[in-house]
Short mmCIF file of C-alpha atoms in Angstrom, two decimals:
data_model
loop_
_atom_site.label_atom_id
_atom_site.label_comp_id
_atom_site.label_asym_id
_atom_site.label_seq_id
_atom_site.Cartn_x
_atom_site.Cartn_y
_atom_site.Cartn_z
CA MET A 16 -11.23 -32.75 -31.53
CA LEU A 17 -14.26 -32.76 -33.82
CA ASP A 18 -15.77 -36.08 -34.82
CA VAL A 19 -18.63 -36.15 -37.28
CA LYS A 20 -20.25 -39.56 -37.66
CA ASP A 21 -22.84 -40.65 -40.17
CA VAL A 22 -24.67 -37.29 -40.17
CA VAL A 23 -27.84 -37.02 -42.23
CA THR A 24 -29.36 -33.55 -42.62
CA ALA A 25 -32.39 -33.00 -44.82
CA TYR A 26 -34.42 -30.09 -46.15
CA GLY A 27 -37.89 -31.60 -46.22
CA LYS A 28 -37.54 -34.80 -48.22
CA ILE A 29 -34.23 -33.88 -49.80
CA GLU A 30 -31.22 -35.20 -47.94
CA ALA A 31 -28.37 -32.74 -48.32
CA LEU A 32 -26.06 -34.83 -46.14
CA LYS A 33 -26.36 -38.57 -46.69
CA GLY A 34 -24.28 -39.96 -43.87
CA VAL A 35 -21.21 -37.74 -43.56
CA SER A 36 -18.30 -38.83 -41.40
CA LEU A 37 -15.07 -36.91 -40.94
CA SER A 38 -12.81 -35.72 -38.16
CA VAL A 39 -10.70 -32.68 -37.44
CA GLU A 40 -7.49 -33.15 -35.45
CA PRO A 41 -6.69 -30.63 -32.69
CA GLY A 42 -4.27 -27.94 -33.84
CA SER A 43 -4.74 -28.75 -37.51
CA ILE A 44 -5.99 -26.86 -40.54
CA THR A 45 -8.52 -29.14 -42.16
CA CYS A 46 -9.94 -28.29 -45.54
CA LEU A 47 -13.20 -29.48 -47.07
CA LEU A 48 -13.32 -29.45 -50.87
CA GLY A 49 -16.30 -30.13 -53.08
CA PRO A 50 -18.50 -28.76 -55.85
CA ASN A 51 -21.45 -26.43 -55.28
CA GLY A 52 -24.39 -28.31 -53.86
CA ALA A 53 -22.27 -31.03 -52.30
CA GLY A 54 -23.58 -30.12 -48.85
CA LYS A 55 -20.50 -28.36 -47.42
CA THR A 56 -22.41 -25.37 -46.05
CA THR A 57 -25.15 -27.68 -44.74
CA LEU A 58 -22.46 -29.57 -42.83
CA MET A 59 -21.06 -26.35 -41.33
CA TYR A 60 -24.54 -25.21 -40.26
CA THR A 61 -25.28 -28.64 -38.81
CA ILE A 62 -22.08 -28.65 -36.73
CA ALA A 63 -22.86 -25.09 -35.60
CA GLY A 64 -26.27 -26.19 -34.33
CA ILE A 65 -28.17 -23.95 -36.72
CA LEU A 66 -29.50 -26.95 -38.66
CA ARG A 67 -30.64 -30.10 -36.85
CA PRO A 68 -29.53 -33.39 -38.37
CA ARG A 69 -31.99 -36.24 -38.86
CA ARG A 70 -29.48 -38.67 -37.41
CA GLY A 71 -25.79 -39.06 -36.72
CA SER A 72 -23.47 -37.66 -34.15
CA VAL A 73 -21.19 -34.62 -33.85
CA ARG A 74 -18.76 -34.87 -30.99
CA PHE A 75 -16.52 -32.03 -29.91
CA GLY A 76 -13.89 -32.77 -27.30
CA GLY A 77 -16.01 -35.65 -26.09
CA ASP A 78 -19.32 -33.73 -25.88
CA GLU A 79 -22.24 -34.56 -28.16
CA LEU A 80 -23.33 -31.45 -30.06
CA VAL A 81 -26.35 -32.86 -31.86
CA GLY A 82 -29.48 -31.56 -30.16
CA GLN A 83 -27.64 -28.58 -28.66
CA SER A 84 -28.74 -25.09 -29.66
CA ALA A 85 -26.43 -22.81 -31.65
CA ASP A 86 -25.59 -20.69 -28.61
CA ARG A 87 -24.49 -23.77 -26.65
CA VAL A 88 -22.22 -24.75 -29.54
CA VAL A 89 -20.61 -21.30 -29.54
CA ASN A 90 -20.19 -21.57 -25.78
CA ARG A 91 -18.37 -24.88 -26.20
CA GLY A 92 -15.77 -23.11 -28.33
CA ILE A 93 -16.83 -23.42 -31.97
CA ALA A 94 -17.23 -20.26 -34.06
CA LEU A 95 -18.52 -20.11 -37.61
CA VAL A 96 -17.54 -17.60 -40.26
CA PRO A 97 -20.56 -18.08 -42.51
CA GLU A 98 -20.57 -18.32 -46.28
CA ASN A 99 -20.87 -14.92 -47.99
CA ARG A 100 -19.40 -13.37 -44.83
CA LEU A 101 -22.82 -12.31 -43.49
CA VAL A 102 -21.73 -9.35 -41.42
CA PHE A 103 -24.48 -7.27 -39.80
CA PRO A 104 -24.62 -4.65 -42.57
CA GLN A 105 -26.45 -1.88 -40.73
CA MET A 106 -24.47 -2.18 -37.53
CA SER A 107 -21.09 -0.54 -37.04
CA VAL A 108 -17.84 -2.52 -37.14
CA THR A 109 -17.51 -2.24 -33.36
CA GLU A 110 -21.08 -3.41 -32.84
CA ASN A 111 -20.45 -6.39 -35.14
CA LEU A 112 -17.51 -7.34 -32.94
CA ALA A 113 -19.56 -6.82 -29.78
CA ALA A 114 -22.13 -9.22 -31.24
CA GLY A 115 -19.34 -11.77 -31.65
CA ALA A 116 -18.78 -11.62 -27.89
CA TYR A 117 -22.53 -11.84 -27.19
CA LEU A 118 -22.24 -14.92 -24.99
CA ARG A 119 -19.30 -13.63 -22.94
CA HIS A 120 -19.71 -11.68 -19.75
CA ASP A 121 -16.08 -10.78 -18.98
CA HIS A 122 -16.33 -7.15 -20.05
CA GLY A 123 -12.74 -6.22 -19.32
CA GLU A 124 -11.40 -9.11 -21.35
CA ILE A 125 -13.78 -8.33 -24.20
CA ALA A 126 -12.42 -4.79 -24.39
CA SER A 127 -8.83 -6.01 -24.50
CA ASP A 128 -9.71 -8.64 -27.14
CA LEU A 129 -11.26 -5.86 -29.22
CA GLU A 130 -8.04 -3.88 -29.07
CA LYS A 131 -5.98 -6.96 -30.01
CA LEU A 132 -8.19 -7.59 -33.03
CA PHE A 133 -7.97 -3.96 -34.08
CA ALA A 134 -4.19 -4.34 -33.94
CA ARG A 135 -4.41 -7.45 -36.10
CA PHE A 136 -6.89 -5.88 -38.54
CA PRO A 137 -5.94 -2.19 -38.76
CA ALA A 138 -8.42 -1.59 -41.60
CA LEU A 139 -11.24 -2.45 -39.23
CA LYS A 140 -9.96 -0.04 -36.61
CA GLU A 141 -10.02 2.79 -39.15
CA ARG A 142 -13.63 2.00 -39.96
CA ARG A 143 -14.77 1.08 -36.46
CA SER A 144 -17.84 3.32 -36.49
CA GLN A 145 -18.85 2.71 -40.12
CA PRO A 146 -21.80 0.45 -40.95
CA ALA A 147 -20.37 -2.93 -41.89
CA GLY A 148 -22.37 -2.94 -45.14
CA THR A 149 -20.24 -0.11 -46.45
CA LEU A 150 -16.95 -2.07 -46.16
CA SER A 151 -15.30 -3.71 -49.15
CA GLY A 152 -15.66 -7.47 -49.65
CA GLY A 153 -12.22 -8.17 -48.20
CA GLU A 154 -12.82 -5.95 -45.18
CA GLN A 155 -16.16 -7.65 -44.59
CA GLN A 156 -14.41 -11.03 -44.64
CA MET A 157 -11.85 -9.78 -42.12
CA LEU A 158 -14.70 -8.47 -39.99
CA ALA A 159 -16.50 -11.83 -40.16
CA VAL A 160 -13.30 -13.56 -39.04
CA ALA A 161 -12.66 -11.03 -36.28
CA ARG A 162 -16.28 -11.33 -35.11
CA ALA A 163 -15.90 -15.10 -34.85
CA LEU A 164 -12.65 -14.66 -32.89
CA MET A 165 -14.44 -12.48 -30.36
CA SER A 166 -16.04 -15.64 -28.92
CA ARG A 167 -12.51 -17.01 -28.23
CA PRO A 168 -13.10 -20.23 -30.19
CA LYS A 169 -11.02 -23.38 -29.97
CA LEU A 170 -12.30 -24.42 -33.38
CA LEU A 171 -12.86 -21.83 -36.11
CA MET A 172 -15.05 -22.96 -39.01
CA MET A 173 -14.73 -20.88 -42.16
CA ASP A 174 -17.13 -21.34 -45.05
CA GLU A 175 -15.44 -20.33 -48.30
CA PRO A 176 -13.51 -17.35 -46.93
CA SER A 177 -11.95 -16.52 -50.31
CA MET A 178 -15.21 -16.46 -52.28
CA GLY A 179 -15.43 -13.51 -54.65
CA LEU A 180 -12.30 -11.78 -53.37
CA ALA A 181 -9.30 -10.44 -55.27
CA PRO A 182 -6.15 -12.63 -55.27
CA LEU A 183 -4.21 -10.27 -53.00
CA VAL A 184 -7.01 -10.32 -50.46
CA VAL A 185 -7.22 -14.09 -50.67
CA GLU A 186 -3.52 -14.32 -49.86
CA GLU A 187 -4.01 -12.02 -46.91
CA ILE A 188 -6.81 -14.22 -45.61
CA PHE A 189 -4.73 -17.38 -45.90
CA ARG A 190 -1.86 -15.62 -44.16
CA ILE A 191 -4.24 -14.85 -41.28
CA VAL A 192 -5.51 -18.43 -41.26
CA GLY A 193 -1.93 -19.64 -40.84
CA GLU A 194 -1.29 -17.12 -38.08
CA LEU A 195 -4.42 -18.07 -36.14
CA ASN A 196 -3.49 -21.72 -36.42
CA ARG A 197 -0.01 -21.01 -35.06
CA ASP A 198 -1.73 -19.19 -32.16
CA GLY A 199 -3.36 -22.52 -31.33
CA ILE A 200 -6.76 -22.28 -33.00
CA THR A 201 -7.90 -25.37 -34.90
CA ILE A 202 -9.30 -24.47 -38.32
CA PHE A 203 -11.92 -26.30 -40.34
CA MET A 204 -12.52 -24.57 -43.66
CA VAL A 205 -14.57 -25.08 -46.78
CA GLU A 206 -12.55 -23.86 -49.72
CA GLN A 207 -12.79 -24.00 -53.49
CA ASN A 208 -9.39 -22.48 -53.96
CA ALA A 209 -7.47 -25.75 -53.62
CA HIS A 210 -4.17 -24.19 -54.66
CA MET A 211 -4.18 -21.79 -51.73
CA ALA A 212 -5.56 -24.45 -49.38
CA LEU A 213 -2.75 -26.86 -50.34
CA LYS A 214 -0.24 -24.36 -49.02
CA VAL A 215 -1.66 -24.24 -45.50
CA ALA A 216 -3.92 -27.24 -44.80
CA HIS A 217 -2.81 -30.46 -43.11
CA LYS A 218 -5.72 -32.62 -44.04
CA PHE A 219 -8.28 -32.66 -46.87
CA PHE A 220 -11.74 -34.07 -47.32
CA LEU A 221 -13.71 -34.08 -50.54
CA MET A 222 -17.50 -34.00 -50.43
CA GLU A 223 -19.71 -34.87 -53.37
CA GLN A 224 -23.51 -35.16 -53.36
CA GLY A 225 -23.80 -35.29 -49.62
CA LYS A 226 -21.02 -37.82 -49.00
CA VAL A 227 -17.32 -37.74 -48.18
CA THR A 228 -15.59 -39.38 -51.13
CA PHE A 229 -11.95 -38.71 -50.34
CA ALA A 230 -9.80 -38.08 -47.31
CA GLY A 231 -6.08 -37.52 -47.37
CA ALA A 232 -3.00 -35.43 -46.67
CA PRO A 233 -1.94 -32.63 -49.05
CA GLY A 234 0.51 -34.98 -50.83
CA GLU A 235 -2.27 -37.45 -51.58
CA VAL A 236 -4.54 -34.67 -52.83
CA ALA A 237 -1.97 -33.64 -55.42
CA GLN A 238 -1.73 -37.29 -56.51
CA ASP A 239 -5.47 -37.90 -56.75
CA GLU A 240 -6.52 -37.88 -60.38
CA VAL A 241 -10.13 -36.76 -59.77
CA ILE A 242 -9.18 -33.87 -57.53
CA ARG A 243 -6.40 -32.79 -59.82
CA ARG A 244 -8.73 -32.55 -62.74
CA ALA A 245 -11.56 -30.84 -60.82
CA TYR A 246 -9.66 -28.51 -58.51
CA LEU A 247 -6.09 -28.12 -59.72
CA GLY A 248 -6.26 -28.66 -63.48
CA SER A 249 -7.54 -25.29 -64.54
CA ALA A 250 -5.09 -23.46 -62.31
CA LYS A 251 -2.13 -24.46 -64.49
CA ALA A 252 -3.33 -22.00 -67.08
CA THR A 253 -3.34 -19.11 -64.60
CA MET B 1 -52.81 31.92 -42.19
CA ILE B 2 -49.61 31.15 -40.27
CA VAL B 3 -51.73 30.17 -37.31
CA ASP B 4 -53.67 27.75 -39.48
CA ILE B 5 -50.50 26.15 -40.73
CA VAL B 6 -49.06 25.80 -37.23
CA GLN B 7 -52.38 24.43 -35.98
CA THR B 8 -52.54 21.87 -38.80
CA LEU B 9 -48.93 20.86 -38.21
CA LEU B 10 -49.59 20.45 -34.49
CA ASN B 11 -52.71 18.33 -35.11
CA GLY B 12 -50.80 16.29 -37.65
CA LEU B 13 -47.80 15.68 -35.43
CA ALA B 14 -50.00 14.66 -32.52
CA ALA B 15 -51.93 12.12 -34.62
CA GLY B 16 -48.65 11.14 -36.27
CA ALA B 17 -46.95 10.44 -32.94
CA ALA B 18 -49.56 7.75 -32.26
CA TYR B 19 -49.20 6.38 -35.80
CA ALA B 20 -45.44 6.29 -35.22
CA LEU B 21 -45.88 3.97 -32.23
CA LEU B 22 -48.27 1.76 -34.22
CA GLY B 23 -45.70 1.63 -37.01
CA VAL B 24 -42.76 0.95 -34.67
CA GLY B 25 -44.50 -2.09 -33.19
CA PHE B 26 -45.33 -3.43 -36.63
CA THR B 27 -41.86 -2.83 -38.03
CA MET B 28 -40.10 -4.38 -35.01
CA MET B 29 -42.05 -7.58 -35.58
CA PHE B 30 -41.17 -7.56 -39.24
CA GLY B 31 -37.52 -6.83 -38.39
CA VAL B 32 -36.99 -9.89 -36.24
CA MET B 33 -39.25 -12.28 -38.18
CA ARG B 34 -39.28 -11.05 -41.77
CA ARG B 35 -43.03 -11.73 -41.60
CA LEU B 36 -46.03 -9.45 -41.67
CA ASN B 37 -48.14 -10.07 -38.61
CA LEU B 38 -51.69 -9.68 -39.87
CA SER B 39 -53.08 -10.12 -36.35
CA TYR B 40 -51.32 -6.94 -35.22
CA GLY B 41 -54.38 -4.69 -35.42
CA ALA B 42 -56.61 -7.30 -33.83
CA THR B 43 -54.30 -7.66 -30.81
CA LEU B 44 -54.45 -3.87 -30.32
CA MET B 45 -58.22 -3.92 -30.65
CA PHE B 46 -58.37 -6.67 -28.06
CA GLY B 47 -56.42 -4.45 -25.66
CA GLY B 48 -58.78 -1.58 -26.38
CA TYR B 49 -61.83 -3.79 -25.82
CA LEU B 50 -60.51 -4.92 -22.45
CA GLY B 51 -60.20 -1.24 -21.46
CA ALA B 52 -63.76 -0.53 -22.58
CA LEU B 53 -65.00 -3.69 -20.85
CA LEU B 54 -63.43 -2.52 -17.63
CA ALA B 55 -65.17 0.84 -17.98
CA SER B 56 -68.54 -0.77 -18.68
CA ARG B 57 -68.37 -3.20 -15.75
CA ALA B 58 -66.52 -1.21 -13.10
CA GLY B 59 -66.84 2.35 -14.39
CA GLY B 60 -69.16 3.61 -11.64
CA ALA B 61 -67.30 1.98 -8.80
CA LEU B 62 -63.93 3.57 -9.48
CA PRO B 63 -62.74 7.15 -9.25
CA ASP B 64 -62.15 8.62 -12.74
CA ALA B 65 -58.38 8.83 -12.40
CA ALA B 66 -58.11 5.22 -11.26
CA LEU B 67 -60.34 4.08 -14.09
CA VAL B 68 -58.20 5.89 -16.66
CA LEU B 69 -54.96 4.42 -15.34
CA LEU B 70 -56.44 0.94 -15.05
CA ALA B 71 -57.82 1.13 -18.57
CA ALA B 72 -54.39 2.12 -19.85
CA ALA B 73 -52.74 -0.79 -18.03
CA VAL B 74 -55.38 -3.26 -19.16
CA THR B 75 -55.17 -2.12 -22.78
CA VAL B 76 -51.37 -2.34 -22.98
CA ALA B 77 -51.28 -5.63 -21.08
CA GLY B 78 -54.10 -7.02 -23.21
CA ALA B 79 -52.31 -6.13 -26.44
CA THR B 80 -49.10 -7.73 -25.11
CA LEU B 81 -50.95 -10.87 -23.96
CA ALA B 82 -52.68 -11.21 -27.32
CA GLY B 83 -49.28 -10.70 -28.93
CA LEU B 84 -47.91 -13.60 -26.91
CA TYR B 85 -50.80 -15.75 -28.12
CA VAL B 86 -50.19 -14.81 -31.76
CA GLU B 87 -46.43 -15.39 -31.59
CA ARG B 88 -46.77 -18.79 -29.95
CA LEU B 89 -49.59 -19.89 -32.23
CA CYS B 90 -48.67 -18.48 -35.65
CA PHE B 91 -45.00 -17.64 -35.72
CA ALA B 92 -42.97 -19.73 -33.28
CA PRO B 93 -43.99 -23.12 -34.74
CA LEU B 94 -43.20 -21.92 -38.29
CA ARG B 95 -39.98 -20.02 -37.58
CA GLY B 96 -37.49 -20.60 -40.38
CA ARG B 97 -40.21 -22.36 -42.39
CA SER B 98 -43.10 -21.23 -44.58
CA GLY B 99 -43.60 -17.47 -44.45
CA VAL B 100 -46.90 -17.70 -46.29
CA ALA B 101 -48.30 -20.27 -43.84
CA ALA B 102 -47.36 -18.05 -40.90
CA MET B 103 -48.99 -15.03 -42.55
CA VAL B 104 -52.20 -16.88 -43.38
CA SER B 105 -52.43 -18.33 -39.89
CA SER B 106 -51.97 -14.82 -38.48
CA PHE B 107 -54.90 -13.76 -40.70
CA ALA B 108 -57.03 -16.53 -39.23
CA VAL B 109 -56.07 -15.43 -35.72
CA TRP B 110 -56.94 -11.83 -36.64
CA MET B 111 -60.52 -12.95 -37.28
CA GLN B 112 -60.50 -15.09 -34.16
CA ILE B 113 -59.39 -12.24 -31.88
CA GLU B 114 -61.83 -9.82 -33.52
CA GLU B 115 -64.72 -12.22 -33.04
CA PHE B 116 -63.73 -12.82 -29.44
CA SER B 117 -63.51 -9.08 -28.76
CA THR B 118 -66.94 -8.36 -30.23
CA TRP B 119 -68.32 -11.27 -28.24
CA LEU B 120 -67.04 -9.56 -25.10
CA LEU B 121 -68.68 -6.27 -26.06
CA PRO B 122 -71.31 -6.75 -28.77
CA LEU B 123 -72.20 -3.07 -29.22
CA HIS B 124 -70.77 -1.27 -32.20
CA THR B 125 -69.58 1.74 -30.24
CA ASN B 126 -68.06 1.33 -26.81
CA PRO B 127 -67.01 4.29 -24.67
CA TYR B 128 -63.34 4.32 -23.74
CA PRO B 129 -62.26 6.08 -20.53
CA ALA B 130 -60.48 9.33 -21.34
CA PRO B 131 -58.32 11.24 -18.87
CA PHE B 132 -59.40 14.79 -19.62
CA ASN B 133 -62.55 16.70 -18.81
CA VAL B 134 -61.37 19.92 -20.40
CA ALA B 135 -62.11 19.90 -24.12
CA SER B 136 -59.21 22.14 -25.16
CA TRP B 137 -57.08 25.11 -24.20
CA GLN B 138 -56.76 28.33 -26.12
CA LEU B 139 -53.22 29.64 -26.52
CA GLY B 140 -53.69 32.86 -28.44
CA ALA B 141 -55.25 31.76 -31.71
CA LEU B 142 -53.99 28.18 -31.29
CA THR B 143 -56.20 25.44 -29.92
CA LEU B 144 -54.34 22.92 -27.79
CA ARG B 145 -56.07 19.64 -27.12
CA PRO B 146 -54.79 18.00 -23.94
CA GLU B 147 -54.82 14.53 -25.51
CA HIS B 148 -52.54 15.83 -28.26
CA LEU B 149 -50.00 16.92 -25.70
CA LEU B 150 -50.34 13.60 -23.91
CA THR B 151 -49.77 11.74 -27.17
CA LEU B 152 -46.66 13.74 -28.03
CA LEU B 153 -45.26 13.39 -24.54
CA VAL B 154 -45.86 9.63 -24.26
CA ALA B 155 -44.63 8.93 -27.78
CA VAL B 156 -41.37 10.81 -27.19
CA LEU B 157 -40.90 8.99 -23.89
CA VAL B 158 -41.51 5.56 -25.45
CA ALA B 159 -39.21 6.40 -28.34
CA ILE B 160 -36.39 7.37 -25.99
CA LEU B 161 -36.84 4.25 -23.84
CA LEU B 162 -37.00 1.99 -26.87
CA HIS B 163 -33.91 3.62 -28.34
CA ARG B 164 -32.03 3.00 -25.08
CA LEU B 165 -33.26 -0.55 -24.94
CA LEU B 166 -32.13 -1.31 -28.49
CA ARG B 167 -28.83 0.59 -28.44
CA ALA B 168 -27.54 0.05 -24.93
CA SER B 169 -28.73 -3.38 -23.77
CA ARG B 170 -27.70 -6.91 -24.49
CA PHE B 171 -31.26 -7.73 -25.53
CA GLY B 172 -31.18 -4.78 -27.94
CA LEU B 173 -27.98 -6.07 -29.51
CA ALA B 174 -29.62 -9.47 -30.02
CA VAL B 175 -32.71 -7.91 -31.62
CA ARG B 176 -30.61 -5.79 -33.97
CA THR B 177 -28.42 -8.67 -35.09
CA LEU B 178 -31.49 -10.78 -35.72
CA SER B 179 -33.09 -8.00 -37.81
CA ASP B 180 -29.86 -7.43 -39.70
CA SER B 181 -28.89 -11.03 -40.56
CA PRO B 182 -30.69 -13.98 -38.95
CA ALA B 183 -28.14 -16.60 -40.04
CA ALA B 184 -25.20 -14.59 -38.72
CA ALA B 185 -27.09 -13.88 -35.50
CA GLN B 186 -27.35 -17.62 -34.89
CA ALA B 187 -23.71 -18.09 -35.86
CA VAL B 188 -22.62 -15.74 -33.04
CA GLY B 189 -24.83 -17.65 -30.61
CA ILE B 190 -27.99 -15.58 -30.36
CA ASP B 191 -31.04 -17.60 -29.36
CA ALA B 192 -33.32 -16.66 -32.24
CA GLY B 193 -36.49 -18.19 -30.77
CA ARG B 194 -36.22 -16.45 -27.43
CA THR B 195 -35.11 -13.13 -28.88
CA THR B 196 -37.97 -13.19 -31.40
CA LEU B 197 -40.53 -13.87 -28.67
CA LEU B 198 -39.25 -11.07 -26.42
CA ALA B 199 -39.00 -8.61 -29.30
CA PHE B 200 -42.52 -9.55 -30.37
CA LEU B 201 -43.81 -8.85 -26.86
CA ALA B 202 -41.96 -5.53 -26.68
CA ALA B 203 -43.42 -4.61 -30.09
CA SER B 204 -46.93 -5.53 -28.92
CA THR B 205 -46.45 -3.35 -25.86
CA VAL B 206 -45.32 -0.38 -27.97
CA GLY B 207 -48.29 -0.94 -30.30
CA GLY B 208 -50.59 -1.19 -27.28
CA ILE B 209 -49.38 2.17 -26.00
CA GLY B 210 -49.98 3.69 -29.45
CA ALA B 211 -53.46 2.20 -29.50
CA TRP B 212 -54.20 3.57 -26.04
CA LEU B 213 -53.24 7.08 -27.16
CA VAL B 214 -55.61 6.85 -30.15
CA LEU B 215 -58.46 5.51 -28.02
CA VAL B 216 -58.03 8.21 -25.42
CA ALA B 217 -58.33 10.83 -28.16
CA ASP B 218 -61.35 9.07 -29.72
CA GLN B 219 -62.95 8.24 -26.35
CA GLN B 220 -64.49 5.14 -27.94
CA VAL B 221 -63.57 1.85 -29.51
CA THR B 222 -65.39 0.09 -32.36
CA PRO B 223 -64.92 -3.24 -34.18
CA MET B 224 -63.20 -1.26 -36.93
CA PHE B 225 -60.28 -0.40 -34.67
CA GLY B 226 -58.25 -3.50 -35.53
CA MET B 227 -58.38 -2.86 -39.26
CA TRP B 228 -57.84 0.85 -38.77
CA SER B 229 -54.79 0.57 -36.50
CA MET B 230 -53.23 -2.02 -38.77
CA ALA B 231 -53.72 0.28 -41.79
CA LYS B 232 -52.08 3.21 -39.97
CA GLY B 233 -49.23 1.06 -38.68
CA LEU B 234 -48.70 -0.45 -42.13
CA ILE B 235 -48.59 2.92 -43.89
CA ALA B 236 -46.25 4.42 -41.27
CA MET B 237 -43.98 1.40 -41.56
CA MET B 238 -43.93 1.35 -45.35
CA LEU B 239 -43.39 5.11 -45.73
CA GLY B 240 -40.34 4.89 -43.48
CA GLY B 241 -39.15 1.57 -44.82
CA LEU B 242 -39.71 -2.01 -43.72
CA GLY B 243 -37.76 -2.99 -40.64
CA SER B 244 -36.48 0.48 -39.76
CA ILE B 245 -37.56 1.85 -36.39
CA PRO B 246 -36.47 5.47 -37.01
CA GLY B 247 -38.16 5.05 -40.41
CA ALA B 248 -41.44 4.07 -38.78
CA VAL B 249 -41.27 7.09 -36.48
CA ALA B 250 -40.65 9.40 -39.43
CA GLY B 251 -43.29 7.59 -41.47
CA GLY B 252 -45.88 7.95 -38.74
CA LEU B 253 -45.22 11.66 -38.24
CA LEU B 254 -45.25 12.23 -42.00
CA LEU B 255 -48.53 10.35 -42.32
CA GLY B 256 -50.09 12.42 -39.54
CA VAL B 257 -49.00 15.72 -41.09
CA LEU B 258 -50.11 14.65 -44.59
CA GLU B 259 -53.54 13.63 -43.32
CA ALA B 260 -54.01 16.81 -41.31
CA SER B 261 -52.89 18.99 -44.23
CA GLY B 262 -55.18 17.14 -46.62
CA GLN B 263 -58.06 17.53 -44.26
CA ALA B 264 -57.37 21.25 -43.76
CA LEU B 265 -57.13 21.88 -47.49
CA PHE B 266 -59.77 19.59 -48.94
CA GLY B 267 -62.00 18.48 -46.08
CA PRO B 268 -62.23 15.35 -43.96
CA GLN B 269 -63.38 13.03 -46.77
CA ILE B 270 -59.98 13.29 -48.39
CA ARG B 271 -58.02 12.20 -45.29
CA GLU B 272 -57.79 8.48 -45.95
CA LEU B 273 -57.29 8.99 -49.64
CA ILE B 274 -54.22 11.11 -48.94
CA ALA B 275 -52.77 8.45 -46.67
CA TRP B 276 -53.09 5.64 -49.21
CA GLY B 277 -52.00 7.95 -52.05
CA ALA B 278 -48.82 8.83 -50.17
CA LEU B 279 -48.09 5.15 -49.62
CA PHE B 280 -48.36 4.33 -53.31
CA LEU B 281 -46.30 7.36 -54.31
CA VAL B 282 -43.45 6.38 -51.98
CA LEU B 283 -43.56 2.75 -53.03
CA VAL B 284 -43.34 3.70 -56.69
CA LEU B 285 -40.69 6.40 -56.34
CA ARG B 286 -38.63 4.77 -53.58
CA PRO B 287 -39.70 1.16 -53.13
CA GLY B 288 -37.62 0.61 -49.99
CA GLY B 289 -39.40 3.41 -48.18
CA LEU B 290 -37.63 6.56 -47.05
CA PHE B 291 -35.20 5.03 -44.52
CA GLY B 292 -35.64 1.28 -44.44
CA ARG B 293 -33.38 -1.67 -44.81
CA ALA B 294 -34.31 -2.03 -48.46
CA ALA B 295 -33.45 1.64 -48.98
CA PHE B 296 -30.15 1.01 -47.29
CA ASP B 297 -29.45 -1.96 -49.58
CA LEU B 298 -30.39 0.13 -52.61
CA ASP B 299 -27.96 2.83 -51.50
CA ILE B 300 -25.18 0.27 -51.13
CA ALA B 301 -25.96 -1.15 -54.55
CA ALA B 302 -25.90 2.32 -56.06
CA HIS B 303 -22.61 3.05 -54.31
CA GLN B 304 -21.10 -0.14 -55.74
CA ARG B 305 -22.20 0.74 -59.26
CA LEU B 306 -20.36 4.06 -59.14
#
């Protein structure tokens, strides 16, 4: 579904991605692990068309995305839930969701999608006219996910959805990720919480210093010595 | 006594309504770009100069009413056109890149536009066509100046239209998302380049209307107008809070009333001093301005600490 080949993205002279290749299978939950500064967010922004790669190719369902603007990428069916949630803090919850449907013109359908999302996220419905900046971290994450869903994506990219959230909220988010996947949405997520990711994801990639250094199924992840030490080791104590 | 207070308030609000429009234009540009446009005043001056140029070349040939309307159109269109030039030259090529470079280049273009304007009309003082022959009306003890009423009326009208544009249109939604969180705006598929350009043009138009109102009241335009209108816009914007449109409106009205009160109490020399004094006082006591985005963030932070 998504094929990333040899992508190089640079900030000035510094190459954040040094030839990244990976692929996401349709219908899967694919998880990208890696330390801070590995280039995971850069990769997400590059796929989303917000950053332009120096070279390489990003194909989505056969179409080349490199060189396409961010709005074209959203139109093709890819939605990004950005790192740190990035809701529109001064706009109301409903307006945030309306912004998620910015590129759609089917007003009747938008209204019914809004009601469906409010049913799925009742906390958002309660706070529909509140500025998004006044929501709790978990609610903001839900809002960011709901906003992305408003574009009716085929592929949902989530950049560290559990960052800075309480364990109960993290579980809730992973439950929703599983649900969305069962509804047919392919998920590509960056996640540091490997324990939670192991429960839902079908495929893992590890990125270090701008390169993919490991690819494997959950079973292989648990076997891999490096990943165990870096991502699973400490969790035994908790 | 009461009459004096009401009169001062009226004068202040009328001047403040024009400041509000100057501030709204400035703050809209900041909102979508997170950059100060130092050419802002110069683009407004350019518009004003085109109006004065029209009067000097074609003044005799046109009926007064036509001249006034044409001057208004030329001034607003000139400010918008100069805004287009500034956005394409200084801001579009550097979007998402160096903020300092964009600001310095907008300073260079400020000088460029100012030089060009004074080349068009080299005199220091240039008459600007004004719509009213009556000097003022007496309403009991109150003096009503027709240009004050015009300013209040036009400013309210522009504010309502702008509010509708930003709250109830697709373009408005795009502008607000971009002001609120540029990265998230792009993530939901908003074309940042196009939205910035259109918002910049809308802001230049609003500023141009504000400038026209000031020039009509002054009945003249000088090479100082660029600097002056930028100062008023800047203070109105900062009093209200960077990036907030309601803030800029409140800031402009507040500035007008403060200036008028200062002038009534201490004489005209104190007017500018009061304006800058108020700016520093607000920045020290409430750095985010009275209503701005920064103020909003501070409130959130305070809420989280509790």
